Coordinates of C-alpha atoms in Angstrom, one line a residue:
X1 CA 2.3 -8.0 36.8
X2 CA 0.7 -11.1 38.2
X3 CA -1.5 -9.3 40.8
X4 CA -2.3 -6.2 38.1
X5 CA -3.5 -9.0 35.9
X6 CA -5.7 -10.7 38.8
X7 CA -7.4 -7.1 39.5
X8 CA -8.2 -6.8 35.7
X9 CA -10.1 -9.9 35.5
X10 CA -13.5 -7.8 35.3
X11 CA -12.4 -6.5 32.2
X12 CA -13.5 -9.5 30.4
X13 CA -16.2 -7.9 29.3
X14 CA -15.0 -5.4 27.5
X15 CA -14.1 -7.7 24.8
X16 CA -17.6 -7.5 23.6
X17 CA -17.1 -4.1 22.4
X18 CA -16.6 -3.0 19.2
X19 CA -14.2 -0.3 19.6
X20 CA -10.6 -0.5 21.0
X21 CA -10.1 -0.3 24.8
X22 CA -7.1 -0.4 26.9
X23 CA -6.0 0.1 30.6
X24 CA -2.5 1.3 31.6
X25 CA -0.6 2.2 35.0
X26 CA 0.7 5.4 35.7
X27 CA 4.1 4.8 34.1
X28 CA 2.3 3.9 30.8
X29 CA 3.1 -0.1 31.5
X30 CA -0.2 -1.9 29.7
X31 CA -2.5 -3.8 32.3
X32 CA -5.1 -5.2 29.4
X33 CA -6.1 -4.5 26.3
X34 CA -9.6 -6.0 24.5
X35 CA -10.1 -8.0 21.4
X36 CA -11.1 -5.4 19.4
X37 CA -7.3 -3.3 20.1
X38 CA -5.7 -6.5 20.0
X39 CA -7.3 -6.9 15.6
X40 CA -6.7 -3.9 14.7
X41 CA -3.5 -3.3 15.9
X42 CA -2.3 -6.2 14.6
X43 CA -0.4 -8.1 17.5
X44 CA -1.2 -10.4 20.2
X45 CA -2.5 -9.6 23.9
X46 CA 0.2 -11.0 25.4
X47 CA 2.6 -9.2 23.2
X48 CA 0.9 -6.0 24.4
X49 CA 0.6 -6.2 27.7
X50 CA 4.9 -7.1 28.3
X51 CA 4.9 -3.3 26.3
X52 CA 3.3 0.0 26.7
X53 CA 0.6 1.9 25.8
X54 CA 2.7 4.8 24.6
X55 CA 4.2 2.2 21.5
X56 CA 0.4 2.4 20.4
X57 CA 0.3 5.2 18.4
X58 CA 3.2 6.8 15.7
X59 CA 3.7 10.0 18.1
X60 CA 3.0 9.2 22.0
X61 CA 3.5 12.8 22.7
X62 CA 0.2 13.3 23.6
X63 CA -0.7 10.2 24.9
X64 CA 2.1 10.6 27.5
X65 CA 1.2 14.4 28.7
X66 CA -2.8 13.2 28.6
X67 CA -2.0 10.0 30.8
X68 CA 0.2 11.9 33.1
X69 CA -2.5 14.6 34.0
X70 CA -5.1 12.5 34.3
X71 CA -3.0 10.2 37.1
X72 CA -2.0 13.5 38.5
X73 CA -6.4 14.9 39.1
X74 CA -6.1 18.2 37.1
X75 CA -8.9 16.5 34.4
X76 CA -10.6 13.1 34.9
X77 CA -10.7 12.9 31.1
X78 CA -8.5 14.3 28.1
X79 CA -9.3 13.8 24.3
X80 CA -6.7 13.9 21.3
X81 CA -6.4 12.2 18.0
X82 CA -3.6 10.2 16.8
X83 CA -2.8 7.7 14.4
X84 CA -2.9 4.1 15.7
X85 CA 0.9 1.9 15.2
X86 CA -0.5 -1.0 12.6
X87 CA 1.8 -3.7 10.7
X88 CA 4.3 -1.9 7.8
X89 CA 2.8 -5.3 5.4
X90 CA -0.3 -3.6 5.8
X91 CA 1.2 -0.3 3.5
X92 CA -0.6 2.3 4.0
X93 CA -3.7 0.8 5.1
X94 CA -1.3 0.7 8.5
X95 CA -2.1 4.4 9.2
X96 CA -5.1 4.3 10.9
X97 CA -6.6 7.4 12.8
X98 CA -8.0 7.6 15.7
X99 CA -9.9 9.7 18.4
X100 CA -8.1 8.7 21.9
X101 CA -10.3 9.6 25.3
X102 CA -8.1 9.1 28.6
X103 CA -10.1 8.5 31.5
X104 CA -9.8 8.3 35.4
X105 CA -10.5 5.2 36.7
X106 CA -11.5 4.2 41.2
X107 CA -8.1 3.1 41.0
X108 CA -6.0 6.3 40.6
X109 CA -3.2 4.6 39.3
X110 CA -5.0 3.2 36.4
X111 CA -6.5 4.4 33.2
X112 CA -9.0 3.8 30.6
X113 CA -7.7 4.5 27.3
X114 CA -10.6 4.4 24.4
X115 CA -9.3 4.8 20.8
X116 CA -11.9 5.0 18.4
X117 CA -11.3 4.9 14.7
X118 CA -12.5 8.1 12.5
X119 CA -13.4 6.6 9.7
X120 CA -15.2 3.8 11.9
X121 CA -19.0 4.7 11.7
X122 CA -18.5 5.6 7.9
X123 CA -17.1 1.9 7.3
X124 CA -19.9 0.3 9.3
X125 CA -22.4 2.3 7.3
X126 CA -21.2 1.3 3.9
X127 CA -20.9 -2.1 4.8
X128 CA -24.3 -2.2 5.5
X129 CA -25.1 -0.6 1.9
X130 CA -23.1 -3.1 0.4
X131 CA -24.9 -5.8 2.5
X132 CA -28.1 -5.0 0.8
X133 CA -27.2 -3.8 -2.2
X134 CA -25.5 -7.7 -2.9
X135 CA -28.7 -8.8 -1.4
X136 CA -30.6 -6.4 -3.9
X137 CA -28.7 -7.9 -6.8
X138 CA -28.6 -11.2 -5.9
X139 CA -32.2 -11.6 -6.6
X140 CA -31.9 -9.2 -9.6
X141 CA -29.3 -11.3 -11.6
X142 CA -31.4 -14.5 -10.9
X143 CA -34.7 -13.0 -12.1
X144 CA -33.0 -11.4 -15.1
X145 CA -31.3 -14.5 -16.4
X146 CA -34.2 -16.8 -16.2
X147 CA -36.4 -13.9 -17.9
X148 CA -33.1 -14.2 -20.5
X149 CA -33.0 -18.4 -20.6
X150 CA -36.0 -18.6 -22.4
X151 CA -36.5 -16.1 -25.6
X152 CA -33.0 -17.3 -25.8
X153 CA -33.9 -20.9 -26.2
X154 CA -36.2 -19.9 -28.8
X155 CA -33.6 -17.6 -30.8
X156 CA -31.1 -20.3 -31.1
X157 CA -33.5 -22.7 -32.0
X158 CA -35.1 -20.5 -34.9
X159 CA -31.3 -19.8 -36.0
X160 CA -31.1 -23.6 -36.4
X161 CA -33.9 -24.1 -38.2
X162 CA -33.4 -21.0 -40.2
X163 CA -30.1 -22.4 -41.2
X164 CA -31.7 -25.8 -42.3
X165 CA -33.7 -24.2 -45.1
X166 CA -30.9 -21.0 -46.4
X167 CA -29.1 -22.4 -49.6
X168 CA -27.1 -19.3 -49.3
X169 CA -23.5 -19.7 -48.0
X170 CA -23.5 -16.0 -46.8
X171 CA -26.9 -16.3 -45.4
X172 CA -25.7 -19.6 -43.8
X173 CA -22.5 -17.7 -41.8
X174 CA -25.6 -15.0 -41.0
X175 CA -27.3 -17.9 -38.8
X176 CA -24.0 -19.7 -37.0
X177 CA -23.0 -16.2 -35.7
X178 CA -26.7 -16.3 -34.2
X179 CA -26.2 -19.7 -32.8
X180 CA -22.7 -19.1 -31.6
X181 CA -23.7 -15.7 -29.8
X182 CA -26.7 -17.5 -28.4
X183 CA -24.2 -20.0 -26.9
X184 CA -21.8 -17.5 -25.6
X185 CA -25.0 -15.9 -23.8
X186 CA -26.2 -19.0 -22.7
X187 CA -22.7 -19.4 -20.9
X188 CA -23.0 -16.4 -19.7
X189 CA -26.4 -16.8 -18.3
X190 CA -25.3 -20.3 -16.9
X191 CA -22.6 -18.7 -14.7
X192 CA -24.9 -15.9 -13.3
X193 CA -27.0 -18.8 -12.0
X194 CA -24.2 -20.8 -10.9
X195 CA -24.5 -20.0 -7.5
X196 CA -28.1 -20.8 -7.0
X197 CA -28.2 -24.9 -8.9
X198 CA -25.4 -26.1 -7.2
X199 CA -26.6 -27.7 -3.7
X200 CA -24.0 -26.3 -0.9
X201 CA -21.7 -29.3 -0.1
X202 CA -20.5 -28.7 3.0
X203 CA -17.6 -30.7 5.5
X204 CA -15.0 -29.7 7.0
X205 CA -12.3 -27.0 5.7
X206 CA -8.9 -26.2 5.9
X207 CA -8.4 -22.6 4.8
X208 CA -4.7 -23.3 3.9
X209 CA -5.2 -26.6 1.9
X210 CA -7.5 -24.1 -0.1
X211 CA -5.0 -21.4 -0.4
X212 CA -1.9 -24.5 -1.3
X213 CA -5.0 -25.5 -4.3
X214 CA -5.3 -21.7 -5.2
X215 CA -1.5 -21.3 -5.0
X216 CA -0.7 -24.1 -7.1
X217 CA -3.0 -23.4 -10.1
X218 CA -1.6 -20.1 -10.1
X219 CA 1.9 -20.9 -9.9
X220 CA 1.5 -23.4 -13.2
X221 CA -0.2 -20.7 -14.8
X222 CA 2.5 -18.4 -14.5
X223 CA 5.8 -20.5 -13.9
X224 CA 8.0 -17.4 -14.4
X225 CA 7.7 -13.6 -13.2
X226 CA 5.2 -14.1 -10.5
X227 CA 6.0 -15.0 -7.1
X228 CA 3.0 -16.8 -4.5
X229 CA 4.2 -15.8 -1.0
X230 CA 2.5 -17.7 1.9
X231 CA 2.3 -16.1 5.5
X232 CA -0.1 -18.5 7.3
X233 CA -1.3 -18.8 11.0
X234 CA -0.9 -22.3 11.6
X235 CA -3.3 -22.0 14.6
X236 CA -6.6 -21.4 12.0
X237 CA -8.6 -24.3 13.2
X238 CA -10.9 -26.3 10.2
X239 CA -14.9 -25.3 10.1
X240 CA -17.7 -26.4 7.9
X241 CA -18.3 -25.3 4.8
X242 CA -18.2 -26.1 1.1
X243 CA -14.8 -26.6 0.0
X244 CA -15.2 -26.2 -3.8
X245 CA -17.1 -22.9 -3.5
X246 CA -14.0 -21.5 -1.7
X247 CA -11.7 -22.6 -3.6
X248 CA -13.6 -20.6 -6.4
X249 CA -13.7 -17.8 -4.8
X250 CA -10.0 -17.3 -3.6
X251 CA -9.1 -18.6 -7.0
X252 CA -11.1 -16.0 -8.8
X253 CA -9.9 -13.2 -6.4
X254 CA -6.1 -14.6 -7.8
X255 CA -7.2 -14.6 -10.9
X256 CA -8.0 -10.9 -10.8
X257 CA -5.0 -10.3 -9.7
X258 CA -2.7 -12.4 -12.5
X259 CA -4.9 -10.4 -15.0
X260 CA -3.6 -7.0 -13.4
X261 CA 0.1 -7.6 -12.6
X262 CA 0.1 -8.6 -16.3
X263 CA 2.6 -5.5 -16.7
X264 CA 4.2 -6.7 -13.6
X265 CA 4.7 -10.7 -14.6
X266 CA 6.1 -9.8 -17.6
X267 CA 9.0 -7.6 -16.0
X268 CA 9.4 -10.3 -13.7
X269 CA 8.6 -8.2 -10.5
X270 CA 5.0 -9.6 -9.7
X271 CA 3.9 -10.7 -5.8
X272 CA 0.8 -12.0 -4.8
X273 CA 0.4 -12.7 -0.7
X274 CA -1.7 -15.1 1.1
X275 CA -2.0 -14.4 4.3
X276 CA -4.3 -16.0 7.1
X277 CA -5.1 -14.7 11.0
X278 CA -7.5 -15.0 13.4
X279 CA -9.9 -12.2 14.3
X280 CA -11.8 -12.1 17.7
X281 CA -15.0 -10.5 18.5
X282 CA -15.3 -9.0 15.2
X283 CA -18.6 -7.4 13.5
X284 CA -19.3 -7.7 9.6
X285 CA -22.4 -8.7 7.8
X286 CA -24.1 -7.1 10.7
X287 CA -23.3 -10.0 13.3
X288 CA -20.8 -10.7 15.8
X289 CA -18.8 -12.9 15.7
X290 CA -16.2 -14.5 18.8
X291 CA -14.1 -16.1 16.5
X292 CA -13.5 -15.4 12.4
X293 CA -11.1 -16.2 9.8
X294 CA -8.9 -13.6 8.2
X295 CA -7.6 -14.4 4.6
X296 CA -6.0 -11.8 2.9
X297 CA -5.1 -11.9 -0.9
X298 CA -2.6 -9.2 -1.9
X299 CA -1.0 -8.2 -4.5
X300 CA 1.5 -5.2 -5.7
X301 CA -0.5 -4.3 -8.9
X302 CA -1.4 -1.1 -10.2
X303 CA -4.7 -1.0 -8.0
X304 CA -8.3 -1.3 -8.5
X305 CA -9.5 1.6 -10.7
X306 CA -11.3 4.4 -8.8
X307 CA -14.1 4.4 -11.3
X308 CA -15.4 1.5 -10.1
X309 CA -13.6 0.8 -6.7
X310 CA -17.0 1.3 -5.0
X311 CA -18.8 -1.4 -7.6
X312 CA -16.3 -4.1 -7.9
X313 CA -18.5 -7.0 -6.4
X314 CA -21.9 -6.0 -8.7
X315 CA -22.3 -7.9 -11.5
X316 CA -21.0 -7.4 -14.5
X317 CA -18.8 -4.6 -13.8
X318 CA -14.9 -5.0 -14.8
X319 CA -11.7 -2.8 -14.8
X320 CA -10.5 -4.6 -17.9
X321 CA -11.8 -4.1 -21.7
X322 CA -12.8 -8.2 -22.5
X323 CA -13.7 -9.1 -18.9
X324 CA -16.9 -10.6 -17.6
X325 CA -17.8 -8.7 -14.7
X326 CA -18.6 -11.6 -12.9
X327 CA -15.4 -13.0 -11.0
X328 CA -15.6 -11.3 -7.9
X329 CA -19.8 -11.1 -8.0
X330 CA -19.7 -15.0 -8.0
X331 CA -16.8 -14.9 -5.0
X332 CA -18.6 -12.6 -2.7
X333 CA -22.0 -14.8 -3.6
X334 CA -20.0 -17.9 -2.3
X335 CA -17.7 -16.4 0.9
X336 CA -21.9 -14.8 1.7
X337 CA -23.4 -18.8 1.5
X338 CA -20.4 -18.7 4.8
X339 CA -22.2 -16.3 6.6
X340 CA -18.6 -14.1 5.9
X341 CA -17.7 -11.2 3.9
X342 CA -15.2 -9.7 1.4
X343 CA -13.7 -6.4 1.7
X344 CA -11.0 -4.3 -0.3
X345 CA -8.4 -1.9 -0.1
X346 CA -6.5 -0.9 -2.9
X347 CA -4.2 1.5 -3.6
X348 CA -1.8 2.1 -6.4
X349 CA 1.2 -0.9 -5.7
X350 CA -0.9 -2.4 -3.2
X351 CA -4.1 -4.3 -3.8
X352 CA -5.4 -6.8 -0.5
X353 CA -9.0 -8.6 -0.4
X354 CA -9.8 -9.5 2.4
X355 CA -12.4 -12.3 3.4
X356 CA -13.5 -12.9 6.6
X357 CA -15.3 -16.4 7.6
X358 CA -16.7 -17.1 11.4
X359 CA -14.8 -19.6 13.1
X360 CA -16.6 -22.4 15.6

């Protein structure tokens, strides 16, 4: 294994790419594997290369009768799809198909295995949508609540006035439900802005003393019927950034969540994960990045509604009658300030958000 690992030392390079590659002997032992392979299949590269390449996908079948003919010269490339072998914690995010290409390599007794996901271009494509679009917003909420700061000023102060000269008691209610709905605007208007007053205080980070603060304010919210697993990668090393601002985010992402396993809390049943990896040479936000942090929040809720599954981080937009709309707005606004990301999955039962922060 030794010498096979000293040949494959050109293959450094394919770390760089953004879709998974592999290379396995004839016998369907596993010589290397990039980065890329190595994220999405959710185990280390040393862990892969003591296996085989057939144990990366749900049915090898194909794999196995592809591999062979190519070793044996009757194609020098074979095509298939299959489903890629993921983590069961991932549910059924863990199915993940993809389009395999075998290929003949100078060294017949090698191949280049290529697995590319299906759903990959349509991912990248609506990442980049949502990159503008919060960029697009961003701009729109600020402009909109200063436009909304000022008549609003006025408005309470006329109320006030108004409610100086009224000898009416009726009349007088009339004007403090003015002044108190000109407050609860104000507020309102004061958290859309949030993000833009306060300066970005930055130092240096410890992603799980943030999710053991998170975890913590949860857990003496709801004492009883919720459960705060922790599955952390002890190897996550600190990086600058503003502490406070992430702790608001992952505890407003929570938050969501203790809002929708209400159902669940009270039967007693109610899980929320926090889980942390590292993710290497990985694209979001249209950069690439070597290093990044993985944290993902999950929970076993009934799922983000479908209705607005595609709006979730616009502002103002909420899957629950009295909420604001801007929890997860003002969470993807900070985790952005990190040059990172947040994505979702949810399905019914299964609910993860997952932010991803470079790493130095």
């Amino acid at each position: 294994m030794t010498a096979d690992a000293d040949a494959l030392d050109g293959f450094d390079a394919f770390d760089y790419l953004a879709t998974m590659v592999g290379i396995g002997a004839a016998d369907g032992r596993c010589l290397f594997v990039n980065s890329t392979l190595e994220n999405l299949i959710g185990q280390s590269r040393r862990t892969l290369r003591r296996g085989s390449v057939f144990d990366w996908l749900v049915d090898s079948t194909r794999l196995r009768e592809t591999l062979d003919s190519v070793v044996r010269g009757e194609v020098s490339c074979g095509r298939f799809d299959g489903v890629l072998k993921r983590p069961a914690s991932l549910g059924p995010a863990a199915e993940l198909p993809v389009h395999v290409i075998v290929s003949q390599m100078d060294d017949a007794t090698r191949v280049l295995i290529e697995l590319i996901e299906v759903e990959q271009q349509t991912r990248l494509d609506r990442e980049e949508r949502a990159h503008g679009l919060a960029q697009a917003n961003k701009e729109l909420v600020r402009n909109l609540a200063h436009e909304i700061k000022n008549p609003l000023g006025g408005i309470r102060g006329a109320a006030q006035l108004l409610a100086m000269d009224v000898q009416s008691k009726e009349l007088t209610e009339y004007t403090q439900v003015i002044i108190h709905e000109a407050d609860r605007l104000q507020a309102l208007v004061d958290r859309l802005l949030a993000p833009h007053r306060r300066p970005h205080v930055v130092g240096d980070v410890n992603i799980h003393e943030i999710c053991e603060r998170v975890r913590s304010l949860v857990m003496a919210e709801y004492p009883r019927g919720l459960s705060v697993e922790r599955d952390y990668d002890a190897s996550i090393p600190e990086f600058r950034g503003d502490r406070e601002q992430l702790i608001q985010a992952v505890l407003n992402i929570a938050h969501n969540a203790t809002q929708a396993l209400a159902e669940r809390i009270a039967a007693g049943d109610a899980q929320i994960v926090l889980r942390t990896r590292v993710a290497r040479q990985i694209t979001f936000g249209r950069k690439r990045f070597r290093l990044a942090l993985e944290l993902h929040i999950q929970d076993n809720g009934p799922g983000v509604p479908e209705a607005i599954r595609d709006r979730i981080f616009h502002p103002l937009v909420s899957g629950r009658e009295n909420g604001s709309g801007l929890g997860l707005t003002l969470a993807q606004t900070f985790v952005q300030q990190h040059q990172g990301t947040i994505e979702c999955d949810s399905v019914p039962g299964r609910t993860v958000f997952k932010l991803l922060i470079p790493l130095p």
